[in-house]
Coordinates of C-alpha atoms in Angstrom, one line a residue:
G1 CA -47.0 178.5 99.0
N2 CA -48.6 175.1 98.4
T3 CA -48.4 174.0 102.0
L4 CA -51.5 173.9 104.2
I5 CA -51.1 173.8 108.0
V6 CA -54.2 173.0 110.0
A7 CA -55.0 173.0 113.7
D8 CA -57.1 169.9 114.0
D9 CA -58.2 169.5 117.6
T10 CA -57.0 166.2 119.1
S11 CA -55.3 165.2 115.9
G12 CA -52.8 168.0 116.5
I13 CA -51.2 170.2 113.8
L14 CA -51.6 168.6 110.4
V15 CA -49.5 169.5 107.3
F16 CA -50.8 169.0 103.8
D17 CA -49.3 169.4 100.3
G18 CA -51.9 171.5 98.4
T19 CA -50.2 171.5 95.0
D20 CA -53.3 169.9 93.7
P21 CA -56.1 171.8 95.5
A22 CA -58.6 169.1 94.6
Q23 CA -56.6 166.4 96.3
P24 CA -54.5 167.8 99.2
K25 CA -52.3 165.1 100.7
Q26 CA -51.2 165.0 104.3
I27 CA -47.4 164.9 104.6
G28 CA -46.7 165.8 108.2
V29 CA -48.0 166.0 111.8
F30 CA -47.1 167.6 115.1
N31 CA -49.1 166.2 118.1
P32 CA -47.8 166.6 121.6
G33 CA -51.2 165.7 123.0
G34 CA -54.2 167.9 123.9
A35 CA -56.3 169.9 121.5
A36 CA -54.8 172.1 118.7
E37 CA -56.9 175.2 118.6
D38 CA -55.0 177.6 116.3
I39 CA -51.9 178.1 114.2
V40 CA -50.2 181.2 112.7
V41 CA -47.3 181.0 110.2
R42 CA -44.6 183.6 109.8
G43 CA -41.9 182.5 107.3
T44 CA -40.5 179.1 108.2
T45 CA -41.8 179.4 111.8
A46 CA -45.3 178.4 113.0
Y47 CA -46.9 179.4 116.3
A48 CA -49.5 177.0 117.7
A49 CA -52.1 177.2 120.5
F50 CA -53.0 173.9 122.3
F51 CA -55.9 174.1 124.6
D52 CA -54.3 172.0 127.4
Q53 CA -50.6 172.6 126.8
G54 CA -50.2 176.2 125.9
F55 CA -48.1 177.9 123.2
Y56 CA -45.7 176.1 120.9
V57 CA -43.1 177.4 118.4
L58 CA -42.4 175.1 115.5
D59 CA -39.7 175.1 112.8
I60 CA -41.5 174.3 109.5
T61 CA -38.4 174.7 107.2
H62 CA -39.2 171.1 106.3
P63 CA -43.0 171.0 106.3
A64 CA -43.2 167.2 106.4
A65 CA -41.3 167.2 109.7
P66 CA -42.3 170.1 111.9
Q67 CA -40.0 170.5 114.9
K68 CA -40.7 172.0 118.3
I69 CA -38.1 174.8 119.0
G70 CA -39.9 176.6 121.8
H71 CA -42.8 176.2 124.3
T72 CA -44.4 177.9 127.2
S73 CA -47.5 176.9 129.3
T74 CA -50.2 179.4 129.7
P75 CA -52.3 180.0 132.9
G76 CA -55.6 179.2 131.2
N77 CA -56.5 177.3 128.0
A78 CA -54.9 178.7 124.8
R79 CA -57.4 179.4 122.0
A80 CA -56.3 181.8 119.3
I81 CA -53.1 183.6 118.3
E82 CA -52.3 186.9 116.6
L83 CA -48.8 188.2 115.9
K84 CA -47.6 191.8 116.1
D85 CA -43.9 192.7 115.9
N86 CA -42.0 190.4 118.3
F87 CA -45.1 189.5 120.3
A88 CA -47.8 186.8 120.1
Y89 CA -51.2 187.7 121.6
V90 CA -52.9 184.5 122.8
T91 CA -56.5 184.3 124.0
D92 CA -56.4 182.1 127.0
W93 CA -60.0 181.4 127.9
F94 CA -60.6 182.2 131.6
A95 CA -57.1 183.7 131.9
G96 CA -57.9 186.5 129.4
V97 CA -55.2 187.5 126.9
Q98 CA -51.5 186.5 127.4
V99 CA -48.7 188.5 125.7
I100 CA -45.8 186.3 124.7
D101 CA -42.4 187.7 123.7
I102 CA -41.2 185.7 120.7
S103 CA -38.0 187.7 119.9
D104 CA -36.2 184.4 120.8
N105 CA -38.3 181.6 119.3
T106 CA -36.5 179.1 121.4
A107 CA -37.5 180.7 124.6
P108 CA -41.0 182.3 124.4
I109 CA -41.9 184.0 127.6
I110 CA -45.1 185.6 128.9
V111 CA -44.4 189.3 129.5
G112 CA -47.9 190.8 129.8
E113 CA -51.6 189.9 130.3
Y114 CA -55.1 191.3 130.6
D115 CA -57.8 189.3 132.3
T116 CA -61.1 189.9 130.5
R117 CA -64.5 189.6 132.2
G118 CA -65.6 186.6 130.2
A119 CA -63.6 183.8 128.5
A120 CA -61.3 185.1 125.8
W121 CA -61.6 183.1 122.6
G122 CA -61.1 185.1 119.3
I123 CA -58.7 188.0 118.6
G124 CA -58.0 190.4 115.8
I125 CA -55.3 193.1 115.9
K126 CA -55.2 196.5 114.0
G127 CA -52.6 199.1 114.9
N128 CA -52.2 199.4 118.6
Y129 CA -55.6 197.8 119.4
A130 CA -56.6 194.2 120.0
Y131 CA -60.3 193.2 119.5
I132 CA -61.3 190.3 121.7
G133 CA -64.2 187.9 121.3
D134 CA -64.8 187.3 125.1
W135 CA -67.6 184.7 124.8
W136 CA -70.3 185.8 127.4
G137 CA -68.1 188.8 128.2
G138 CA -68.9 190.4 124.8
F139 CA -66.6 192.5 122.6
V140 CA -63.5 193.9 124.3
T141 CA -61.0 196.4 122.9
L142 CA -57.5 196.5 124.4
D143 CA -54.9 199.1 124.0
I144 CA -51.7 197.1 123.3
S145 CA -49.3 200.1 122.6
N146 CA -47.4 198.8 125.6
P147 CA -47.4 195.0 125.2
H148 CA -46.1 194.5 128.7
A149 CA -49.2 196.2 130.1
P150 CA -52.4 196.0 127.9
T151 CA -55.2 198.2 129.1
L152 CA -58.9 198.2 128.5
A153 CA -60.0 200.7 125.9
D154 CA -63.6 199.8 125.7
H155 CA -66.2 197.1 126.1
Y156 CA -69.4 196.2 124.3
H157 CA -71.8 193.5 125.3
A158 CA -74.5 192.2 123.1
R159 CA -76.8 189.2 123.3
G160 CA -75.1 185.9 122.5
Q161 CA -71.6 184.6 122.6
I162 CA -68.8 186.1 120.5
L163 CA -66.6 183.3 119.1
Q164 CA -64.3 185.0 116.6
I165 CA -63.3 188.5 115.5
A166 CA -61.6 189.7 112.4
A167 CA -60.5 193.3 111.7
Q168 CA -60.1 194.9 108.3
G169 CA -59.9 198.6 107.4
K170 CA -62.3 200.6 109.6
F171 CA -64.4 197.6 110.6
A172 CA -64.4 194.6 112.9
Y173 CA -66.5 191.5 112.1
A174 CA -67.7 189.4 115.1
V175 CA -69.1 185.9 114.9
I176 CA -72.0 185.3 117.3
G177 CA -73.1 181.9 118.0
S178 CA -71.4 178.6 118.4
G179 CA -73.8 176.3 120.1
I180 CA -76.9 178.5 119.6
E181 CA -79.7 177.8 117.1
N182 CA -79.5 181.0 115.1
G183 CA -76.1 182.7 114.8
S184 CA -74.9 185.7 113.0
V185 CA -72.0 188.0 112.0
Q186 CA -72.1 191.4 113.5
I187 CA -70.2 194.4 112.0
F188 CA -68.7 197.2 114.1
D189 CA -67.2 200.5 113.0
I190 CA -63.8 200.8 114.8
T191 CA -62.7 204.1 113.4
N192 CA -62.6 205.2 117.0
P193 CA -61.2 202.2 118.9
L194 CA -62.3 203.8 122.2
N195 CA -65.9 203.6 121.0
P196 CA -66.7 200.6 118.7
T197 CA -70.1 201.3 117.1
W198 CA -72.4 198.5 115.9
V199 CA -73.2 198.9 112.1
T200 CA -75.3 195.9 111.0
G201 CA -75.6 192.2 111.2
V202 CA -76.4 189.2 109.0
D203 CA -78.3 186.3 110.6
V204 CA -78.1 182.6 109.6
D205 CA -80.1 179.6 110.4
G206 CA -77.7 177.5 112.4
A207 CA -74.7 177.7 114.7
V208 CA -71.9 179.8 113.3
E209 CA -68.5 178.1 114.0
G210 CA -66.0 180.3 112.2
L211 CA -65.3 183.2 109.9
L212 CA -62.9 183.8 107.0
L213 CA -62.6 187.4 105.7
D214 CA -61.3 187.8 102.2
G215 CA -61.5 191.3 101.0
A216 CA -65.2 192.3 100.6
L217 CA -66.4 188.7 101.1
M218 CA -67.1 186.9 104.3
Y219 CA -67.3 183.1 104.5
L220 CA -69.3 181.8 107.5
A221 CA -68.8 178.1 108.6
V222 CA -72.2 177.0 109.8
G223 CA -72.4 173.7 111.7
S224 CA -76.2 173.1 111.9
G225 CA -79.6 174.2 110.8
N226 CA -80.9 175.0 107.3
D227 CA -77.7 176.9 106.5
R228 CA -75.4 174.1 107.4
G229 CA -72.2 174.4 105.3
V230 CA -70.8 177.8 104.2
V231 CA -72.7 181.0 103.9
V232 CA -71.1 183.8 101.7
V233 CA -71.7 187.4 102.6
D234 CA -70.9 190.5 100.6
S235 CA -69.6 193.2 102.9
S236 CA -68.3 195.6 100.2
N237 CA -70.7 198.1 101.8
P238 CA -70.4 197.2 105.6
F239 CA -73.6 199.2 106.3
Q240 CA -75.6 197.0 104.0
A241 CA -73.9 193.6 104.2
R242 CA -75.9 191.0 102.4
R243 CA -75.9 187.2 101.9
I244 CA -75.1 186.2 98.4
N245 CA -74.5 182.4 98.4
H246 CA -74.8 179.2 100.4
I247 CA -72.7 176.1 99.9
A248 CA -74.4 173.1 101.5
M249 CA -72.3 170.4 103.1
E250 CA -73.6 167.1 104.3
D251 CA -71.6 167.2 107.6
G252 CA -71.8 170.9 108.2
G253 CA -69.1 173.6 108.6
G254 CA -66.6 173.9 111.4

């Protein structure tokens, strides 16, 4: 609806009233300490990853006063969350991917895991496959048809660090480059999940910090360089993705 919920690092989970998009107003906060990395909302329940404290389940029936209803620590550092059925898949940095049973939101419990070669950061799920941005470990595809025992389907390693992945249709979109001078988004054909195939890439001048995929458009948050701000990419033809706009921001994108 008109409620915006943001994972804001050491400020925790912030809740905004976005009725007026030009002037969103903060109305609530949840901050148990540590750094909030990601949040996913399903109905009146939110699932949050905190780098130092693991996985939280919040009741957001009253957005101005989010309430903790469940929590579990993770063995690594929780980074990103994707939901599928009654499971949350959490990238957990050096501890790979943790699978958490959320059938009872008051008692989330880790039921499966897969330790990737690198440091699991970003995740996208399509069907029975999870696509992992594994930092220096590259691009990892996991078969999650059995959530209790994820298995490696394939692995791809390219130059650079993969920060975030989004999957849509027959393609996966991987952000390369937080902390490097020239980042990019790389596109992979995942028609065959056992053999992801690189399609093309779009380079930017600066460090890419994040990706939002909206239909045929990609929005890249760029934190430095000449492209600091937001770069808009048209991927209506994934084989010929092209940059179509740049929105400059004085303080960069994140």
